[in-house]
PDB file of C-alpha atoms in Angstrom:
ATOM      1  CA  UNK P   1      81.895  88.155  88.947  1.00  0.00           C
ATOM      2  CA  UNK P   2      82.096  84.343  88.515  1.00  0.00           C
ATOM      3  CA  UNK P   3      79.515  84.315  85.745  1.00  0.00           C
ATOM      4  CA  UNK P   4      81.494  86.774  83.486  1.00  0.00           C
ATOM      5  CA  UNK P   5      84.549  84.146  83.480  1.00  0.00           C
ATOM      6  CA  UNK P   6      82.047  81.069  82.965  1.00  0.00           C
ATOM      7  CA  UNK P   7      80.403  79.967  79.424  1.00  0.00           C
ATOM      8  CA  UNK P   8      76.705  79.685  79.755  1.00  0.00           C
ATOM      9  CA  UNK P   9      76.445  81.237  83.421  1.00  0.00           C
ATOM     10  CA  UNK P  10      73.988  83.576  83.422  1.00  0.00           C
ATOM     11  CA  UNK P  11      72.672  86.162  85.961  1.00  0.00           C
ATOM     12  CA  UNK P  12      69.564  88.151  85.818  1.00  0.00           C
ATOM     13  CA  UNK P  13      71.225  91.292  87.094  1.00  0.00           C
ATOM     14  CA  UNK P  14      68.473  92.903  89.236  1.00  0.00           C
ATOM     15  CA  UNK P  15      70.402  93.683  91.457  1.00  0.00           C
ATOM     16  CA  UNK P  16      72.167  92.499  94.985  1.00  0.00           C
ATOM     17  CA  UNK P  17      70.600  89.757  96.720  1.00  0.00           C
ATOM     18  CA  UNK P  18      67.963  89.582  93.771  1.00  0.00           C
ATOM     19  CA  UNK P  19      69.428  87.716  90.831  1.00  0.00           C
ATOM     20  CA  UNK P  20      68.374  84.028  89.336  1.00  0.00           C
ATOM     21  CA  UNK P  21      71.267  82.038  88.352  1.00  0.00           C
ATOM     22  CA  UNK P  22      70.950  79.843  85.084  1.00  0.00           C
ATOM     23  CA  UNK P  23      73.345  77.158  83.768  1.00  0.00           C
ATOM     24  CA  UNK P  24      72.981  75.913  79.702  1.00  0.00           C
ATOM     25  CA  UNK P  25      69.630  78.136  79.324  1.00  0.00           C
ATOM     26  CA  UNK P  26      67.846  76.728  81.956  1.00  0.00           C
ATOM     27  CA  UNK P  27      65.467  78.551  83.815  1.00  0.00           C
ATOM     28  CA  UNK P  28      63.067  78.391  86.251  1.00  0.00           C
ATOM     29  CA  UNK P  29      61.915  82.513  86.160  1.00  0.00           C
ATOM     30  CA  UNK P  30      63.745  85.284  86.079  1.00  0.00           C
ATOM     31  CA  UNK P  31      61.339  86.113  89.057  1.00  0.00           C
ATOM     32  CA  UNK P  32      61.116  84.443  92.763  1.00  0.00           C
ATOM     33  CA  UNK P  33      57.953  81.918  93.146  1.00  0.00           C
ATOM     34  CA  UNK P  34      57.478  78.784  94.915  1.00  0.00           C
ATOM     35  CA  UNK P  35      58.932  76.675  91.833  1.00  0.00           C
ATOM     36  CA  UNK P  36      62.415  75.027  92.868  1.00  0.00           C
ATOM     37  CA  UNK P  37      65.685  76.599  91.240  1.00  0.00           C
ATOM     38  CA  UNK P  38      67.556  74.674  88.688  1.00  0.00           C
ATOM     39  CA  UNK P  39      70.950  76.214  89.969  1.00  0.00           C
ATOM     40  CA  UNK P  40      72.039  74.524  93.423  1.00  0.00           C
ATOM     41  CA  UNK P  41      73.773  76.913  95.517  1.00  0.00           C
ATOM     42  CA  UNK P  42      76.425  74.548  97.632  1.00  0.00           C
ATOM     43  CA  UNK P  43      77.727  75.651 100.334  1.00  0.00           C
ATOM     44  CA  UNK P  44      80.877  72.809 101.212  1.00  0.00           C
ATOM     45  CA  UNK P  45      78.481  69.699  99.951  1.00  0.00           C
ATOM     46  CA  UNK P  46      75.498  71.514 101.858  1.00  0.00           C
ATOM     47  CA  UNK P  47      73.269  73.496  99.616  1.00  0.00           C
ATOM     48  CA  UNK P  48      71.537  76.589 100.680  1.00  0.00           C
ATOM     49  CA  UNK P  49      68.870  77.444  98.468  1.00  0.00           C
ATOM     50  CA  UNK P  50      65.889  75.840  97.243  1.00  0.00           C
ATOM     51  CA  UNK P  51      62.754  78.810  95.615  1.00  0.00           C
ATOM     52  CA  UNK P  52      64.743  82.040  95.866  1.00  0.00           C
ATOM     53  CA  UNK P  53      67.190  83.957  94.244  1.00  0.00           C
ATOM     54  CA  UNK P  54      70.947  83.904  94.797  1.00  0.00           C
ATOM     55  CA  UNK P  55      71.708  85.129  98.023  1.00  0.00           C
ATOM     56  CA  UNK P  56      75.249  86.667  96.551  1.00  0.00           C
ATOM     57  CA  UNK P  57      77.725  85.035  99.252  1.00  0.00           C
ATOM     58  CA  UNK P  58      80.295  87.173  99.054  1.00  0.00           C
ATOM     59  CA  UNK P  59      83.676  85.325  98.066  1.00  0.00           C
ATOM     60  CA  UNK P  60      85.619  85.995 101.210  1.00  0.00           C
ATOM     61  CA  UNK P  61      87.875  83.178 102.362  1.00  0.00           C
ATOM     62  CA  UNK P  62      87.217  80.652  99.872  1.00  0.00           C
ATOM     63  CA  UNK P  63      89.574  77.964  98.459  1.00  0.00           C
ATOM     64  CA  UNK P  64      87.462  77.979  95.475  1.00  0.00           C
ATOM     65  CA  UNK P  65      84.637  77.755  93.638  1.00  0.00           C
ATOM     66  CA  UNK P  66      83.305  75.379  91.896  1.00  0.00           C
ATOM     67  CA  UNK P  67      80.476  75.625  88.579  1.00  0.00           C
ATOM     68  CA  UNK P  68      79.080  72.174  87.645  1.00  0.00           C
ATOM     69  CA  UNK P  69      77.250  72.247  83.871  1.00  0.00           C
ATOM     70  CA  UNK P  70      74.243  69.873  83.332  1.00  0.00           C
ATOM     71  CA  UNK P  71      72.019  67.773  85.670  1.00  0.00           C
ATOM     72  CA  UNK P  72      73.971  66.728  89.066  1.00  0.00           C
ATOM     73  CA  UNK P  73      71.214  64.805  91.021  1.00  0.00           C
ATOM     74  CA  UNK P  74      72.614  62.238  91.398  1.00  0.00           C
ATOM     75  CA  UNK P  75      75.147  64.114  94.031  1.00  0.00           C
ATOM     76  CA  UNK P  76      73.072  66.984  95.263  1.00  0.00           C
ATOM     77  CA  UNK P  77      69.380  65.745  94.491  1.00  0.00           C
ATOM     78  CA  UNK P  78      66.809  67.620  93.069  1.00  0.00           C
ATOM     79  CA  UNK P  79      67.083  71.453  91.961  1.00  0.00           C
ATOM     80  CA  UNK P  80      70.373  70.828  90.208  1.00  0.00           C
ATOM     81  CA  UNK P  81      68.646  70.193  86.617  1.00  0.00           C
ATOM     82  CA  UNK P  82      71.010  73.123  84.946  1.00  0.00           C
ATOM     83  CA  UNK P  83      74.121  72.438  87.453  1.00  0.00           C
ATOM     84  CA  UNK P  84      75.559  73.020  90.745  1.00  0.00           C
ATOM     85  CA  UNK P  85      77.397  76.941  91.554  1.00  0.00           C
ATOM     86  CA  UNK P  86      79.712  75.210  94.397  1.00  0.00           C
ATOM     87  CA  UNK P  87      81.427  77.585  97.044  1.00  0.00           C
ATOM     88  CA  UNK P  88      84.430  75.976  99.140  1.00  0.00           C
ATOM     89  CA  UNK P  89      85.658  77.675 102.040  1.00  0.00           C
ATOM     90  CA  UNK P  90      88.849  77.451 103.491  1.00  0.00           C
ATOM     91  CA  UNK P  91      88.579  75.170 106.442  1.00  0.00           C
ATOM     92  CA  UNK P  92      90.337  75.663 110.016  1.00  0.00           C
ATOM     93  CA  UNK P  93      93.935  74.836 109.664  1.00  0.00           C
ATOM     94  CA  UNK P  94      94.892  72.512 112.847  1.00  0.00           C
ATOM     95  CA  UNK P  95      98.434  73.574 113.578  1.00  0.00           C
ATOM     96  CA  UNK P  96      98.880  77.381 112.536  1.00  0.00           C
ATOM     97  CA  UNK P  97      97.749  80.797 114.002  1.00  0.00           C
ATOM     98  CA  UNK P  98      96.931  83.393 112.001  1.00  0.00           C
ATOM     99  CA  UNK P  99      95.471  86.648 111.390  1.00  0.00           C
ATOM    100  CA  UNK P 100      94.437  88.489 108.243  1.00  0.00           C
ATOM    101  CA  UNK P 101      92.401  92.102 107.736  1.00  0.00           C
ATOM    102  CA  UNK P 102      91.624  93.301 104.581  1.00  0.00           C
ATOM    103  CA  UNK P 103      89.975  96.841 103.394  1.00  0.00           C
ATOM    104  CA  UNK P 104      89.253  98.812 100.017  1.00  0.00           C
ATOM    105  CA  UNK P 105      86.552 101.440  98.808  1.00  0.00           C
ATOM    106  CA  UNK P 106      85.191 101.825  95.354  1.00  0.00           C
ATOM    107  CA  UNK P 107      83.636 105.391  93.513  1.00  0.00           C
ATOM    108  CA  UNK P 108      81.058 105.047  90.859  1.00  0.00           C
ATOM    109  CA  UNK P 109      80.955 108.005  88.604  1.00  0.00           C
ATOM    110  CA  UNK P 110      77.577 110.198  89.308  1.00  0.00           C
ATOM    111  CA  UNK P 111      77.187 107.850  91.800  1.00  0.00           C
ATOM    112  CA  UNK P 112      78.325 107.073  95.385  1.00  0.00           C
ATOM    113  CA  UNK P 113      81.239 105.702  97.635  1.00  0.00           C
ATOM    114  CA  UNK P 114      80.984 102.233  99.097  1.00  0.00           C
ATOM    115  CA  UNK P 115      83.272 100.415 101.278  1.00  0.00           C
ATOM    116  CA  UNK P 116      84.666  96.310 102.303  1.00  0.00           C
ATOM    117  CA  UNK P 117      86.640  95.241 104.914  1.00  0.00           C
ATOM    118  CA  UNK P 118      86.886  92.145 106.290  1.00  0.00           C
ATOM    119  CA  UNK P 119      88.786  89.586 108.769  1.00  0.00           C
ATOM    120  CA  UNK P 120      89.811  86.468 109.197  1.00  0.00           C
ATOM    121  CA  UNK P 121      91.587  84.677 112.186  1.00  0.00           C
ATOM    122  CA  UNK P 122      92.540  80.788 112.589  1.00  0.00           C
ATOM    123  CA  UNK P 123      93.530  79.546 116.194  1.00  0.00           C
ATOM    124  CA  UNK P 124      94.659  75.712 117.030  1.00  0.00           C
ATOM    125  CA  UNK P 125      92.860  74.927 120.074  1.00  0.00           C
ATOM    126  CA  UNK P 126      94.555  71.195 120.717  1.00  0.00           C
ATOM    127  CA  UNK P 127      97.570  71.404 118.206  1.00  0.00           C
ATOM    128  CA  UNK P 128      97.039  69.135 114.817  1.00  0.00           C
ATOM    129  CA  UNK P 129      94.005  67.339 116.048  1.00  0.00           C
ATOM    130  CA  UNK P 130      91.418  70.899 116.937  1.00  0.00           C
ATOM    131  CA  UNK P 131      91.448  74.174 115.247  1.00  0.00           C
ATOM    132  CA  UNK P 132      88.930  76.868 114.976  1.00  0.00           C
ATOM    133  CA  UNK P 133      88.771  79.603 111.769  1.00  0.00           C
ATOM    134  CA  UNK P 134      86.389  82.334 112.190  1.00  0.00           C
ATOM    135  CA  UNK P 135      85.614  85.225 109.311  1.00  0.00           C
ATOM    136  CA  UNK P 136      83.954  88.515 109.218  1.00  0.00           C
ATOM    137  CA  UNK P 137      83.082  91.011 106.544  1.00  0.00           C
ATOM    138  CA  UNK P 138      81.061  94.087 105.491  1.00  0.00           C
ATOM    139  CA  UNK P 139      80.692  95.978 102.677  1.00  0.00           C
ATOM    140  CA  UNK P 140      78.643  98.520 101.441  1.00  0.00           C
ATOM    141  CA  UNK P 141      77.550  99.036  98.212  1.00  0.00           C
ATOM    142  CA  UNK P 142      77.185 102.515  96.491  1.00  0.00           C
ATOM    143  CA  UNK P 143      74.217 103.984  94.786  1.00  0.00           C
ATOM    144  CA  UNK P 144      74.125 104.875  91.296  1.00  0.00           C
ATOM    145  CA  UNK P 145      70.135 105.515  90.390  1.00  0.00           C
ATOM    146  CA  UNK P 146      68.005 108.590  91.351  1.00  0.00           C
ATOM    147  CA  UNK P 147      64.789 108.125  92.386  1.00  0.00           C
ATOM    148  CA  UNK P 148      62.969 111.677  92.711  1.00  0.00           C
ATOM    149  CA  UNK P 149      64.446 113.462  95.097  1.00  0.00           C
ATOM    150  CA  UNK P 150      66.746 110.280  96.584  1.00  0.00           C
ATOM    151  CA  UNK P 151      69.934 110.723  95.036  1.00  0.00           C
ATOM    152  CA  UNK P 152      71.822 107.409  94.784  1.00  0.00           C
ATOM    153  CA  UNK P 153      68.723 105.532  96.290  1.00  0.00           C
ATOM    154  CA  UNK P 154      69.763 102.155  95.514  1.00  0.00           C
ATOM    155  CA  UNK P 155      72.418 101.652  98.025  1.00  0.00           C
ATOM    156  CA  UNK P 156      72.945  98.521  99.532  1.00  0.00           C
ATOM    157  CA  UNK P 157      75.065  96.782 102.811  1.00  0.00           C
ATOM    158  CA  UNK P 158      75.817  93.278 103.688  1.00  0.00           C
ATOM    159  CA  UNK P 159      77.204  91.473 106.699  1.00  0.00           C
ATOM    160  CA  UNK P 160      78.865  88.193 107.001  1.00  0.00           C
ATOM    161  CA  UNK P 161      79.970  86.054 109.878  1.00  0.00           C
ATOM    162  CA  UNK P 162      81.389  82.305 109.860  1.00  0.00           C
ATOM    163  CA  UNK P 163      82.887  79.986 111.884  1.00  0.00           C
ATOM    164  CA  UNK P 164      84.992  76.667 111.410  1.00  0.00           C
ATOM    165  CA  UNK P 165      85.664  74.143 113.791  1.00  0.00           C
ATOM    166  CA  UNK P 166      87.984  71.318 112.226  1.00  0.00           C
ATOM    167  CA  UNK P 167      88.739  67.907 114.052  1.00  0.00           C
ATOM    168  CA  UNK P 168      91.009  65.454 112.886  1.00  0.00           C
ATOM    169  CA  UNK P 169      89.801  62.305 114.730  1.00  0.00           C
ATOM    170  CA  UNK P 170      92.570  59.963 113.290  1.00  0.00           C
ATOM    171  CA  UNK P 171      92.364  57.665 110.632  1.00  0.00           C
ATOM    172  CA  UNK P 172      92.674  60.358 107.829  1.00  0.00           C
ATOM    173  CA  UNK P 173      89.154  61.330 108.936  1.00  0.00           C
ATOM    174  CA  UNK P 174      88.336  64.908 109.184  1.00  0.00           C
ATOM    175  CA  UNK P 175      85.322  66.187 110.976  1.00  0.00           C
ATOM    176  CA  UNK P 176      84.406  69.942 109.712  1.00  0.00           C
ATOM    177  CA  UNK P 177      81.313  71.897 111.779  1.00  0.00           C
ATOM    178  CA  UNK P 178      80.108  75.368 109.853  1.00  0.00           C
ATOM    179  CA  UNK P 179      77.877  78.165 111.309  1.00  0.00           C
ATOM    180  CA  UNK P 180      77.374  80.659 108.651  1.00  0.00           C
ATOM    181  CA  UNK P 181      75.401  84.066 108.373  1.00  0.00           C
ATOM    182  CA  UNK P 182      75.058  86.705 105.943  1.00  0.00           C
ATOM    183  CA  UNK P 183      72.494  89.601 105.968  1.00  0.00           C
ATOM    184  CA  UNK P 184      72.024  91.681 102.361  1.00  0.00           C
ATOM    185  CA  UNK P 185      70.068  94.358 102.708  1.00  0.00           C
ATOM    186  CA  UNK P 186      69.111  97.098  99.259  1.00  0.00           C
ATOM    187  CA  UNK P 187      67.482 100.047 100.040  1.00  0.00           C
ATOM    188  CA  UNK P 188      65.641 100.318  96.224  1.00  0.00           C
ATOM    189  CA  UNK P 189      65.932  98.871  92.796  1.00  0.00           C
ATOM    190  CA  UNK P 190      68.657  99.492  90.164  1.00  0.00           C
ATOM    191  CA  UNK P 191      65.780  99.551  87.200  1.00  0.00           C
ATOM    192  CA  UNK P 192      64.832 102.565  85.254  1.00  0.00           C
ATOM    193  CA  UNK P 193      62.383 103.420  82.373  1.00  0.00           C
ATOM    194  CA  UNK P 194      63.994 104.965  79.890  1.00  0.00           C
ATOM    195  CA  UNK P 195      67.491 103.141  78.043  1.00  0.00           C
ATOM    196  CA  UNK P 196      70.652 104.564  79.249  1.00  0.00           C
ATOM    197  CA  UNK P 197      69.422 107.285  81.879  1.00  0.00           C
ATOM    198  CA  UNK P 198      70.120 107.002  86.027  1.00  0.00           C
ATOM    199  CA  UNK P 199      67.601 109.123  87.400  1.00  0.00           C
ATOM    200  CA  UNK P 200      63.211 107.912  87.366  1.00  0.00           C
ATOM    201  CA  UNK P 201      60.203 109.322  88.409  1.00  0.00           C
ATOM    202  CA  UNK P 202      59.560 109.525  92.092  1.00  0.00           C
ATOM    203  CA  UNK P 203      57.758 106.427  93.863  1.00  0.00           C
ATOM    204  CA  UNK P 204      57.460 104.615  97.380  1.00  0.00           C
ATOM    205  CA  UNK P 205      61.280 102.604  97.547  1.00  0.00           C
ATOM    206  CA  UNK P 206      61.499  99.145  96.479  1.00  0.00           C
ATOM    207  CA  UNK P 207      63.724  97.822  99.505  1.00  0.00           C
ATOM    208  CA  UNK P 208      64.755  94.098  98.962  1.00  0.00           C
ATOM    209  CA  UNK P 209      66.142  91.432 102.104  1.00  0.00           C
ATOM    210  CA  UNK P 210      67.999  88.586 101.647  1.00  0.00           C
ATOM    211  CA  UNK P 211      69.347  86.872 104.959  1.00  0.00           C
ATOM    212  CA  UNK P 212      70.463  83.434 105.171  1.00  0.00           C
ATOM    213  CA  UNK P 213      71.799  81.224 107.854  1.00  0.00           C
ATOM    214  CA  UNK P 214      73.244  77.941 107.887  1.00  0.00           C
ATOM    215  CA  UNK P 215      74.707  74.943 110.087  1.00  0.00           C
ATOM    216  CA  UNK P 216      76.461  72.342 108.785  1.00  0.00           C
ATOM    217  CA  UNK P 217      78.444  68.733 109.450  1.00  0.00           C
ATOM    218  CA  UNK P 218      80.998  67.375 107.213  1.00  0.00           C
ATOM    219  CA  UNK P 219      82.483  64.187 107.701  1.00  0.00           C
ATOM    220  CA  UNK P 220      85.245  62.928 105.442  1.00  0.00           C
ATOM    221  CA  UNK P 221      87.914  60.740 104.238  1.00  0.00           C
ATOM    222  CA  UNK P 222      89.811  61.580 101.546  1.00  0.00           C
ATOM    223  CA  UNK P 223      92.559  59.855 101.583  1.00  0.00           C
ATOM    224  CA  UNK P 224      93.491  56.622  99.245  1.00  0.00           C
ATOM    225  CA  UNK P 225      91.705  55.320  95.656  1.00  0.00           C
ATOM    226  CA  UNK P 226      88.000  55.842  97.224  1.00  0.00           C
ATOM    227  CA  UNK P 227      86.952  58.982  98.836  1.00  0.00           C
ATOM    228  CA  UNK P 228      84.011  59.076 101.360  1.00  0.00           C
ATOM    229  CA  UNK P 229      82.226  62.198 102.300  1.00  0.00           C
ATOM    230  CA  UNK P 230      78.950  62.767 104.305  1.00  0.00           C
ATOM    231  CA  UNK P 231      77.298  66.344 104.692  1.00  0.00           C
ATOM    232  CA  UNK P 232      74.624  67.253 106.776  1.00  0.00           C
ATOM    233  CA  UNK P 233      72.832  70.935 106.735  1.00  0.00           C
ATOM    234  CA  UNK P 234      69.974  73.056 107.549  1.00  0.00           C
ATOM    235  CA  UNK P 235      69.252  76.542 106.097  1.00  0.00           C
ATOM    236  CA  UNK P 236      67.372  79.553 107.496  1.00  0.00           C
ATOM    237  CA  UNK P 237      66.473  81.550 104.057  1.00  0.00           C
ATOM    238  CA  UNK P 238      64.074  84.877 104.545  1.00  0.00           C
ATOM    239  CA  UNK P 239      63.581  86.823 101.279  1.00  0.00           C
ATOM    240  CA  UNK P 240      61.510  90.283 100.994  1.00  0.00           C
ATOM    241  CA  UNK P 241      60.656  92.434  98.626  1.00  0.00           C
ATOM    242  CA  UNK P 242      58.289  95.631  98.226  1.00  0.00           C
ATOM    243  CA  UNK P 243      57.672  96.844  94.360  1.00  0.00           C
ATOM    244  CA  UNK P 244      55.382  99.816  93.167  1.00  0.00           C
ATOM    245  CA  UNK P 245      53.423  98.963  90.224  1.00  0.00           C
ATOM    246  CA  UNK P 246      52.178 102.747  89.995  1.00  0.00           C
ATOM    247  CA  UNK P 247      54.005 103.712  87.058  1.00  0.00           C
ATOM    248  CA  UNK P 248      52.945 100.117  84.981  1.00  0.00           C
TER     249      UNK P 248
END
């Protein structure tokens, strides 16, 4: 993961779709709540999140990423008191087609099989001034904790979908439009009770959701001494959870 190759980037590790991200020590909780994360999630200058944990985008076509230590409000705003974790995509490419499809499986030991493939296709629709990118993906993740009688219970899948359409209106402008999905889905918790062990006493599942949407506008000119760039988003976030406290 990006946090195991970054100093002082910290994950909670409860699991997919469920983790708070903290930058120098701070922290907001390692729980969700209505307080506003101090880790921006930026999706190309747009950010995504504001009260909820890290949706865990997964890192398919991306030029980079990008993890910005200390307070960056005076670029992003507010909720960026610990820093900024910056994803940026690879944007349509105006005079190239191309087509890309990628698969691999994993095996965890005592544990199950899980899968990822994805796609990714760029098309020029009006050579060097138009070109469109879309990108797919899915990937399941295996289970490795036994919950009474479900074996492997906390399984989880995620789907992605995104689109690119790039304009180059002249000028050394560039005009970038993003609609972006991704649907996480966990069918328990990766928790147990006693250090070391992958199995727990039987109880109700703890399923967890975390689906996200996004459009966004980019507007840019990066060429010369002074580069200008305006971003406009919105973001659809929807985060559940269901825990059994019978055990506490």
């Amino acid at each position: 993961s990006v946090a195991g190759e970054v100093d002082d980037f910290t994950v909670t590790d409860q699991g997919a779709g469920r983790n708070r991200l903290f930058l120098r020590g701070i922290a907001d909780s390692p729980f969700n709540g209505e307080s506003q994360s101090t880790v921006a999630v930026v999706l190309d200058d747009a950010r995504l999140t504001y009260a909820a944990p890290d949706p865990d985008i997964a890192l398919v076509d991306m030029d980079r990423v990008e993890v910005l230590k200390g307070p960056q409000g005076s670029l992003y705003g507010t909720g960026a008191l610990g820093g900024i974790y910056h994803l940026v995509t690879r944007r349509a490419v105006l005079d190239a087609t191309s087509l890309d499809i990628t698969g691999s499986g994993q095996m965890i030991a005592d544990g199950g099989a899980g899968y990822a493939v994805s796609a990714v296709a760029n098309f020029p629709l009006a050579r060097d001034a138009v070109g469109l990118r879309l990108v797919g993906y899915s990937r399941g993740g295996p289970g490795w904790v036994d919950t009474g009688p479900r074996r492997d219970a906390n399984s989880s899948t995620l789907y992605g979908a995104r689109a690119g359409l790039g304009v180059d209106p002249g000028g050394g402008w560039r005009l970038d439009f993003t609609a972006f999905g991704q649907w996480l889905e966990s069918k328990d918790s990766q928790y147990v009770y006693d250090p070391g062990t992958r199995t727990r006493p039987d109880q109700i599942p703890e399923p967890h959701d975390n689906d996200l949407r996004h459009v966004s506008a980019r507007l840019a000119r990066e060429t010369g001494p002074v580069h200008l760039v305006a971003s406009f988003g919105v973001t659809w976030h929807e985060v559940g959870d269901v825990y059994d406290a019978t055990v506490g």
